Structure formats: structure tokens, C-alpha cells
PDB file of C-alpha atoms in Angstrom:
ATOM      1  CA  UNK W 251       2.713  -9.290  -8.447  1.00  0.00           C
ATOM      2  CA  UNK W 252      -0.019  -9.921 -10.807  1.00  0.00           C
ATOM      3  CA  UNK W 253      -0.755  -6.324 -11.290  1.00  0.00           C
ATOM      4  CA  UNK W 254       2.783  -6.022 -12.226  1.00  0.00           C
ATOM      5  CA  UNK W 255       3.305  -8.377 -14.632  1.00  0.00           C
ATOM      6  CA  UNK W 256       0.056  -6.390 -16.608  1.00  0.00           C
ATOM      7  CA  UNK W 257       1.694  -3.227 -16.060  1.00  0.00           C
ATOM      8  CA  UNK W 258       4.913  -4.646 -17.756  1.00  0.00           C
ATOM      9  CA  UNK W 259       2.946  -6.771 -20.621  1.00  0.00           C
ATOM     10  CA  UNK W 260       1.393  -3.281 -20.975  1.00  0.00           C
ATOM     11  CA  UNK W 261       4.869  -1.807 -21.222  1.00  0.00           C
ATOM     12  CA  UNK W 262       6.081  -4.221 -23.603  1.00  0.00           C
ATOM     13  CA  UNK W 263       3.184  -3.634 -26.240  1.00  0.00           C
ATOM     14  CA  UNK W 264       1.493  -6.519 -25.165  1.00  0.00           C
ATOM     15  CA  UNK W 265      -2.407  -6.268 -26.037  1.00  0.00           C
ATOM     16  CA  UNK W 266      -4.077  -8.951 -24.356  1.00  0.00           C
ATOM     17  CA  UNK W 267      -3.753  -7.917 -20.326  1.00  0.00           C
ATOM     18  CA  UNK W 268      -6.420  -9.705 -18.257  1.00  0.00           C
ATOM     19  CA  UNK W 269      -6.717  -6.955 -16.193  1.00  0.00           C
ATOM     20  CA  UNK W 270      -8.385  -4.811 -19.286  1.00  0.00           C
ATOM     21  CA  UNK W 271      -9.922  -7.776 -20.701  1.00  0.00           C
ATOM     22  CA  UNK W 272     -13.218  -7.122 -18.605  1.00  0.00           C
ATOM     23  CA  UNK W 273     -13.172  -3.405 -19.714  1.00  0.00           C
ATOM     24  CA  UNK W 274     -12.755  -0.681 -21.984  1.00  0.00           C
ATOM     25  CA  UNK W 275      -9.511   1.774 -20.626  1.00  0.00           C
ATOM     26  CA  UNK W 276     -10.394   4.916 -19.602  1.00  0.00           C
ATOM     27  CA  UNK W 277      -9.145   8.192 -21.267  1.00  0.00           C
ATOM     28  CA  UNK W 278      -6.188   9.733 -20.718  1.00  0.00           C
ATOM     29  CA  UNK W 279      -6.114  12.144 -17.733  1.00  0.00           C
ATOM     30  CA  UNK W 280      -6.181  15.602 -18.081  1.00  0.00           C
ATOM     31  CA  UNK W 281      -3.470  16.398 -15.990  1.00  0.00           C
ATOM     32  CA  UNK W 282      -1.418  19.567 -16.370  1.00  0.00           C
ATOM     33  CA  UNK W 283       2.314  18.818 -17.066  1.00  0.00           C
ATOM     34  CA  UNK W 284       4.446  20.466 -14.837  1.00  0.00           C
ATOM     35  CA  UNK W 285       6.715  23.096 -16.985  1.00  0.00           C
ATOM     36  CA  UNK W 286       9.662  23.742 -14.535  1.00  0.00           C
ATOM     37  CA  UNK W 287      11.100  20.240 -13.680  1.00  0.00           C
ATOM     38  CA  UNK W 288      14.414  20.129 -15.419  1.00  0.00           C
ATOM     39  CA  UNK W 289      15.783  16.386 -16.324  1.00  0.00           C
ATOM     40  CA  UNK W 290      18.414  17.086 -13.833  1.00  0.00           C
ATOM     41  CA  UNK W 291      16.077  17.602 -11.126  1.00  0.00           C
ATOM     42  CA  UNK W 292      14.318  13.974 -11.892  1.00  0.00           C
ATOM     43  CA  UNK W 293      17.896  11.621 -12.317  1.00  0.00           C
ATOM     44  CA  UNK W 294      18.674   9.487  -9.496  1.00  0.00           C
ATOM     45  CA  UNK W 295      17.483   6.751  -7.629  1.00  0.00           C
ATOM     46  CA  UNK W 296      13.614   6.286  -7.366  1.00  0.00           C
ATOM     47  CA  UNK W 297      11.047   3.879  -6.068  1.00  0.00           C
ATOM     48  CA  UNK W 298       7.935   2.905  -7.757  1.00  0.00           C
ATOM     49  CA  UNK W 299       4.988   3.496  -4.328  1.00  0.00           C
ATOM     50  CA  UNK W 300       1.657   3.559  -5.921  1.00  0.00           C
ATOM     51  CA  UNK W 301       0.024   2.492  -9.300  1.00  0.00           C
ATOM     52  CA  UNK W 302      -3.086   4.181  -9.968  1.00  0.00           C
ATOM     53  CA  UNK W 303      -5.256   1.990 -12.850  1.00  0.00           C
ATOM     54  CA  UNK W 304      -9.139   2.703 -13.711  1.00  0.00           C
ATOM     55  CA  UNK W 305     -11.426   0.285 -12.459  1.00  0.00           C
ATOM     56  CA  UNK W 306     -14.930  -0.165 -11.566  1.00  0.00           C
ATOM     57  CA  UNK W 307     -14.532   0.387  -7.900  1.00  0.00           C
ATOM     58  CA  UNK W 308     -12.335   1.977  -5.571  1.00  0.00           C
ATOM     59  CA  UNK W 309      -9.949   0.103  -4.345  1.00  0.00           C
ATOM     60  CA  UNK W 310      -6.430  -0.488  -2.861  1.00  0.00           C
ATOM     61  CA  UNK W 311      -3.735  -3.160  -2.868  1.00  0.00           C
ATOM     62  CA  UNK W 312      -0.801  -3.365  -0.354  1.00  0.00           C
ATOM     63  CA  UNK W 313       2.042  -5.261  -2.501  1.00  0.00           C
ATOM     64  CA  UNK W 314       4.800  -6.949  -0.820  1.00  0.00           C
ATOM     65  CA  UNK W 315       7.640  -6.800  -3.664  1.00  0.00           C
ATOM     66  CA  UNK W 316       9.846  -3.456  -4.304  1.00  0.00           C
ATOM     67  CA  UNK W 317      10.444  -1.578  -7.875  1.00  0.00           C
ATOM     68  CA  UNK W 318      13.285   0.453  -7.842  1.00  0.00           C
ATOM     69  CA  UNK W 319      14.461   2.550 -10.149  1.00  0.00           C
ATOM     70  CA  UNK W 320      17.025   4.851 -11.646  1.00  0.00           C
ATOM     71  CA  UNK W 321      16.817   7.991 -14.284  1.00  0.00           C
ATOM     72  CA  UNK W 322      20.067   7.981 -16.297  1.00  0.00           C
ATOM     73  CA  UNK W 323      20.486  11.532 -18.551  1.00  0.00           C
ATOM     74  CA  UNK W 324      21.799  11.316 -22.118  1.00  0.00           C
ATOM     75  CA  UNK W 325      21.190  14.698 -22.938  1.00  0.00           C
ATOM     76  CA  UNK W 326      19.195  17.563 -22.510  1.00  0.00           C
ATOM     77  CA  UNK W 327      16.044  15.681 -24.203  1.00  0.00           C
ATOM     78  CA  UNK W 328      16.382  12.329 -23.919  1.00  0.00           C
ATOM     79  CA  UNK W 329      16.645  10.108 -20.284  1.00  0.00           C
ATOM     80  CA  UNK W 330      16.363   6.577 -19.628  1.00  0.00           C
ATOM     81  CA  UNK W 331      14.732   4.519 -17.027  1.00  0.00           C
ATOM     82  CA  UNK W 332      15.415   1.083 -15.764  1.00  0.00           C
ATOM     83  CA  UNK W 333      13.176  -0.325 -12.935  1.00  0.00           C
ATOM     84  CA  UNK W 334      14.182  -3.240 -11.228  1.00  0.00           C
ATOM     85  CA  UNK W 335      11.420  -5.710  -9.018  1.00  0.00           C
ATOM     86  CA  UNK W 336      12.787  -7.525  -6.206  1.00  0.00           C
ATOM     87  CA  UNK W 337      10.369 -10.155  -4.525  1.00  0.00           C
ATOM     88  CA  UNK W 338      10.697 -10.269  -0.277  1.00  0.00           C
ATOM     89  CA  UNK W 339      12.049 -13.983  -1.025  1.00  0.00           C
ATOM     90  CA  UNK W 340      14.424 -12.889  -3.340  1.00  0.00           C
ATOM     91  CA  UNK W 341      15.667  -9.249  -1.941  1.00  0.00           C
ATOM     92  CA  UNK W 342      19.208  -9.342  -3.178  1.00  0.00           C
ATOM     93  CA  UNK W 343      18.527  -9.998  -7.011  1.00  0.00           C
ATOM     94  CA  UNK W 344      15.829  -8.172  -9.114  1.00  0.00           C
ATOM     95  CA  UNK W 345      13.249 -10.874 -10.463  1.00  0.00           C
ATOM     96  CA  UNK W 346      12.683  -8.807 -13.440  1.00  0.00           C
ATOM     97  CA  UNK W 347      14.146  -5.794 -15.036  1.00  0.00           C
ATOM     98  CA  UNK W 348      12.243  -3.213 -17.503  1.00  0.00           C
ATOM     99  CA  UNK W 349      13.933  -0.400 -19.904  1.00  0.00           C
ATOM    100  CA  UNK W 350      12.705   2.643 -21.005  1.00  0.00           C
ATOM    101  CA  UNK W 351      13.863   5.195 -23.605  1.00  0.00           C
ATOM    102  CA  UNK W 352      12.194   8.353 -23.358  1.00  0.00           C
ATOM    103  CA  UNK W 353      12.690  11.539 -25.539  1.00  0.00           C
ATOM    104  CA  UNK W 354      10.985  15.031 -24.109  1.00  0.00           C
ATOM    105  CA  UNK W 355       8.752  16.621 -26.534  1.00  0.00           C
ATOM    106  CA  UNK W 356       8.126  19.707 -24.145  1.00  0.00           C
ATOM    107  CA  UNK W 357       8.577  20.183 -20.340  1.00  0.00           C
ATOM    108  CA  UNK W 358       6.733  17.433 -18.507  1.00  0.00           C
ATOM    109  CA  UNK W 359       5.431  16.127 -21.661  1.00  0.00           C
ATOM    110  CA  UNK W 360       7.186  13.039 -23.136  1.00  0.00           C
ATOM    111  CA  UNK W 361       7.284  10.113 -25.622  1.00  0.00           C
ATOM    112  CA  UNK W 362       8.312   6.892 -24.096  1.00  0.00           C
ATOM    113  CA  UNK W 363      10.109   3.713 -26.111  1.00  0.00           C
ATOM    114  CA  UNK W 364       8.776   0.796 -24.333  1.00  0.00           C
ATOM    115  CA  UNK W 365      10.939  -2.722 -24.787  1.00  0.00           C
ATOM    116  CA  UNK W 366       9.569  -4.212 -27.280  1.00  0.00           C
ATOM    117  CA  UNK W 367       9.279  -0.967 -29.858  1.00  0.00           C
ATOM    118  CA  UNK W 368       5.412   0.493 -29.044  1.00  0.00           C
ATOM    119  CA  UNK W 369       5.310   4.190 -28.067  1.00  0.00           C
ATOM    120  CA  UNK W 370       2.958   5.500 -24.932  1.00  0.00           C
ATOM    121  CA  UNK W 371       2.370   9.190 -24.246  1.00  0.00           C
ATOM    122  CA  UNK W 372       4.297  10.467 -20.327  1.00  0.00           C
ATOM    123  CA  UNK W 373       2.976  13.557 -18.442  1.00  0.00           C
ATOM    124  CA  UNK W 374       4.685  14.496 -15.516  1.00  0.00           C
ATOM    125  CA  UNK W 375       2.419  16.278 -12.809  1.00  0.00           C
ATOM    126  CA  UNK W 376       2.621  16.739  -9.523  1.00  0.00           C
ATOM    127  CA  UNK W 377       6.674  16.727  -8.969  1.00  0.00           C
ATOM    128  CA  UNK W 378       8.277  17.514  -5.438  1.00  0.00           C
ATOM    129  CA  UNK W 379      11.686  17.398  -4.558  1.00  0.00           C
ATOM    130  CA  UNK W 380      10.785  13.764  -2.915  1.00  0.00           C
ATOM    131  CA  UNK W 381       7.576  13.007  -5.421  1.00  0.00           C
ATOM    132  CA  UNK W 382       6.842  13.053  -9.354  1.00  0.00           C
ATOM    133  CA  UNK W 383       3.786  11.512 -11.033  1.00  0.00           C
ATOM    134  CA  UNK W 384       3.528  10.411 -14.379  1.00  0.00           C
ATOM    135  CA  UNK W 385       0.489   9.315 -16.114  1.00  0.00           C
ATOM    136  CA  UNK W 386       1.241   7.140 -19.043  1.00  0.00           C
ATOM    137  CA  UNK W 387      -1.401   6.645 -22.063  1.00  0.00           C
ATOM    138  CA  UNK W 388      -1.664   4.417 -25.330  1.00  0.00           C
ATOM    139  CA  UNK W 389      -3.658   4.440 -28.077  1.00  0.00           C
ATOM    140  CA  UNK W 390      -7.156   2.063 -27.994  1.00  0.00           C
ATOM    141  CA  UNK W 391      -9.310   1.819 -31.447  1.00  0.00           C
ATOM    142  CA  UNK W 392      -7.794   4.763 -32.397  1.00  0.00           C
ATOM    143  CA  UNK W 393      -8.539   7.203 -28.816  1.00  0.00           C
ATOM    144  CA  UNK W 394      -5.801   8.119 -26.262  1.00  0.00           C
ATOM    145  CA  UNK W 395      -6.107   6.074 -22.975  1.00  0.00           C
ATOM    146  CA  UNK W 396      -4.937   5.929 -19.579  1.00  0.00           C
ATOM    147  CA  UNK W 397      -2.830   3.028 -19.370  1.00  0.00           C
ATOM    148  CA  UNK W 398      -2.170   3.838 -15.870  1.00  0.00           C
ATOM    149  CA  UNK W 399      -0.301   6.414 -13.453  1.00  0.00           C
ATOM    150  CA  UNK W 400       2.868   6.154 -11.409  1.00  0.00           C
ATOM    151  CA  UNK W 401       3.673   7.766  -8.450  1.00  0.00           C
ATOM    152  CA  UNK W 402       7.526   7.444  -7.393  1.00  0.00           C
ATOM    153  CA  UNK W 403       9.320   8.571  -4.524  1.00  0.00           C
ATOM    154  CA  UNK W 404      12.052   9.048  -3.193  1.00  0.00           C
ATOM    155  CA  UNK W 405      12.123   7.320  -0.022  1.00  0.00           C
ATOM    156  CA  UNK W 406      11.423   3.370  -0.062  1.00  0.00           C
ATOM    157  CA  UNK W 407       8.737   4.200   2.763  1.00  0.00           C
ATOM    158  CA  UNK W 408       5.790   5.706   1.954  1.00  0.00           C
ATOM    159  CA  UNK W 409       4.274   7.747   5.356  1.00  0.00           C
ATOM    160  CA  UNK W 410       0.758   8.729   5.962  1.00  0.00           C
ATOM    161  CA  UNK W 411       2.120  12.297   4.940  1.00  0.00           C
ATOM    162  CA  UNK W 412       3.171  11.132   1.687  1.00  0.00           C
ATOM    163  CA  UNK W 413       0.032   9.344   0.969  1.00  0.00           C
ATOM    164  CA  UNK W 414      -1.866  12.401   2.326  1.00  0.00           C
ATOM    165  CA  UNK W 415       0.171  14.398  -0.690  1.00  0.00           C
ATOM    166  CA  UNK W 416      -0.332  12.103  -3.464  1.00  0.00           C
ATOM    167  CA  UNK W 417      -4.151  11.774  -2.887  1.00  0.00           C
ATOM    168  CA  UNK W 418      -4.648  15.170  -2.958  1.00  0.00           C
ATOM    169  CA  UNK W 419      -2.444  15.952  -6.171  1.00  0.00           C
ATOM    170  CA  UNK W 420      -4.762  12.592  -7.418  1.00  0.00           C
ATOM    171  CA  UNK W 421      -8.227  14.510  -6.758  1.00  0.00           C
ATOM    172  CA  UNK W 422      -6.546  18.029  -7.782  1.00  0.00           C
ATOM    173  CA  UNK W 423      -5.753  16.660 -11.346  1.00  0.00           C
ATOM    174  CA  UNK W 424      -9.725  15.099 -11.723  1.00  0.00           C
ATOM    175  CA  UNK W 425      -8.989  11.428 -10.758  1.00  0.00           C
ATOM    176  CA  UNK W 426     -11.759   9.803  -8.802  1.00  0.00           C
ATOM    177  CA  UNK W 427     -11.682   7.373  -6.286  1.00  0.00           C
ATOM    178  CA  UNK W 428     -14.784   5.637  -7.304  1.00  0.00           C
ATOM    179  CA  UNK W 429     -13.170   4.601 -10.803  1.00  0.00           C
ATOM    180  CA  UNK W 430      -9.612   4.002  -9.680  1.00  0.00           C
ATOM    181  CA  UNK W 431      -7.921   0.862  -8.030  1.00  0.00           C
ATOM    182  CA  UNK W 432      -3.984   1.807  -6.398  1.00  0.00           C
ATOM    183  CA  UNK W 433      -1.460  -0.508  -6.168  1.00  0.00           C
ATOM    184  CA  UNK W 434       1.023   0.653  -3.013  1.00  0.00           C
ATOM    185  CA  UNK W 435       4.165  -0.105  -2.382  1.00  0.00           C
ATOM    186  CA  UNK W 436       4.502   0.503   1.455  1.00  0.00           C
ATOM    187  CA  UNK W 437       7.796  -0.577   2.356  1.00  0.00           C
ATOM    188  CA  UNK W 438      10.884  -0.583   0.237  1.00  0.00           C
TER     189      UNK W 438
END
């Protein structure tokens, strides 16, 4: 839960996350956007399985609580996402709710509006029918960073197929396991 609440502060603009306190952020991947995925390919009903963050080891975190999400279309270039978290104590009614305008600048490329009126940088990678990626990057003294990377699904569950998948678009796009820290979401 902790790593969520400094994902959200990080959403909301907030600059002092304890996480990054002990270090400087990384820069932003070089991932290449996927071109083809159409806005009406990505609305719907997602869930939020694994957080990838830099770090200064490798290392992974099994979280009990569930983020669930929706994409809702406005028009051909602009979408919004709401992402609810439920707690397993608390299953029935979200214990926190986050907002997200986002405008497309090109295909897979994208400018998101986070709550409380900061801007962050999207790219979309790795999409499948039942898998997108996004990494998501800010601005630190004055150089694009990785704020972190989302991988959603479709399914609540994430199999050892999935994983397999999502480690392997990971590696393909130059992440490395020795700098990164994941944050999964197992069963939702």
C-alpha cells in the first residue's frame, strides 16, 4: 500500500515521495510506442498487475489490495482514466479513487493531466489484446525521468504466462532487472 500511496502523491504532483528521497529517478525509458493501438482498442475495464519503479536492486513485491480501472473515450484524441484501490478488508468500496485526463499527441504517445494540474509524459508499448504497458515520465531539474511503468491487464489474475510476457516485453524495451523493483498485483 505504501508503494501506492507514492505512486499516487507522484500522480498528484506531489514532490516529496520517500520512496525517491534516497535517490535520483532514472531516465525515461526508451521504449518504442506502439503506432497501431487505436483508443477503441484500449477502453474498457482494466486492472493495474505490476508497477515497475527504478531502484538499486532487483526486487519484487506481492501486494494484497486491487486497482481497477476503466478507459472512458471522449473523442478520437482525448480518453480518461479512473483507477479505483480496494483493500482485501474493504473489497466492496474503493479506499481511494485517482483521475486522469489524457490527450494523444501521436499513436502511443500521450500527455497525461494528473489531479492536481502537473503534466507527465505516457508511452504505450507492448499492447496485446489482454496487455498494454505504459511508462510514465516527469520532469527532474530540468531532464525527463521515469516516474515509473504500468503494466495492466485484462484479467484480475495474473498467470505465470502473463508474467512470462511482460518480462520479456520489460528486457525487450532495455529495462534491467538489476535497477528495477515490481510491484504485482497477483490476484484481483
Amino acid at each position: 500500500m505504501y508503494v501506492l500511496s507514492c505512486i499516487l502523491l507522484g500522480l498528484s504532483g506531489a514532490s516529496a515521495i520517500n520512496y525517491y528521497e534516497a535517490q535520483e529517478l532514472g531516465p525515461c525509458p526508451r521504449v518504442l510506442p506502439s503506432p497501431d493501438v487505436t483508443l477503441e482498442q484500449l477502453k474498457g475495464k482494466w486492472h493495474l498487475s505490476v508497477v515497475v519503479l527504478d531502484a538499486t536492486k532487483d526486487d519484487i513485491e506481492e501486494n494484497s489490495v486491487c486497482i481497477n480501472g476503466e478507459v472512458f473515450l471522449h473523442n478520437e484524441t482525448h480518453m480518461k482514466h479512473i483507477w479505483d484501490m480496494y483493500t482485501p478488508h474493504r473489497q466492496e468500496l474503493p479506499v481511494g479513487t485517482i483521475e486522469l485526463s489524457i490527450d494523444v499527441l501521436r499513436p502511443g504517445v500521450w500527455a497525461v493531466q494528473t489531479p492536481l494540474g502537473s503534466q507527465m509524459s505516457g508511452f504505450l508499448f507492448g499492447y496485446d489484446l489482454d496487455l498494454a504497458m505504459v511508462a510514465f515520465c516527469g520532469w527532474q531539474d530540468g531532464q525527463q525521468v521515469h516516474v515509473f511503468t504500468a503494466a495492466v491487464t485484462r484479467e484480475g489474475v495474473l498467470t505465470g504466462a502473463l508474467r512470462l510476457k511482460m518480462s520479456s516485453i520489460l528486457l525487450d524495451n532495455g529495462y534491467e532487472p538489476s535497477t528495477t523493483k515490481l510491484v504485482v498485483w497477483n490476484k484481483c
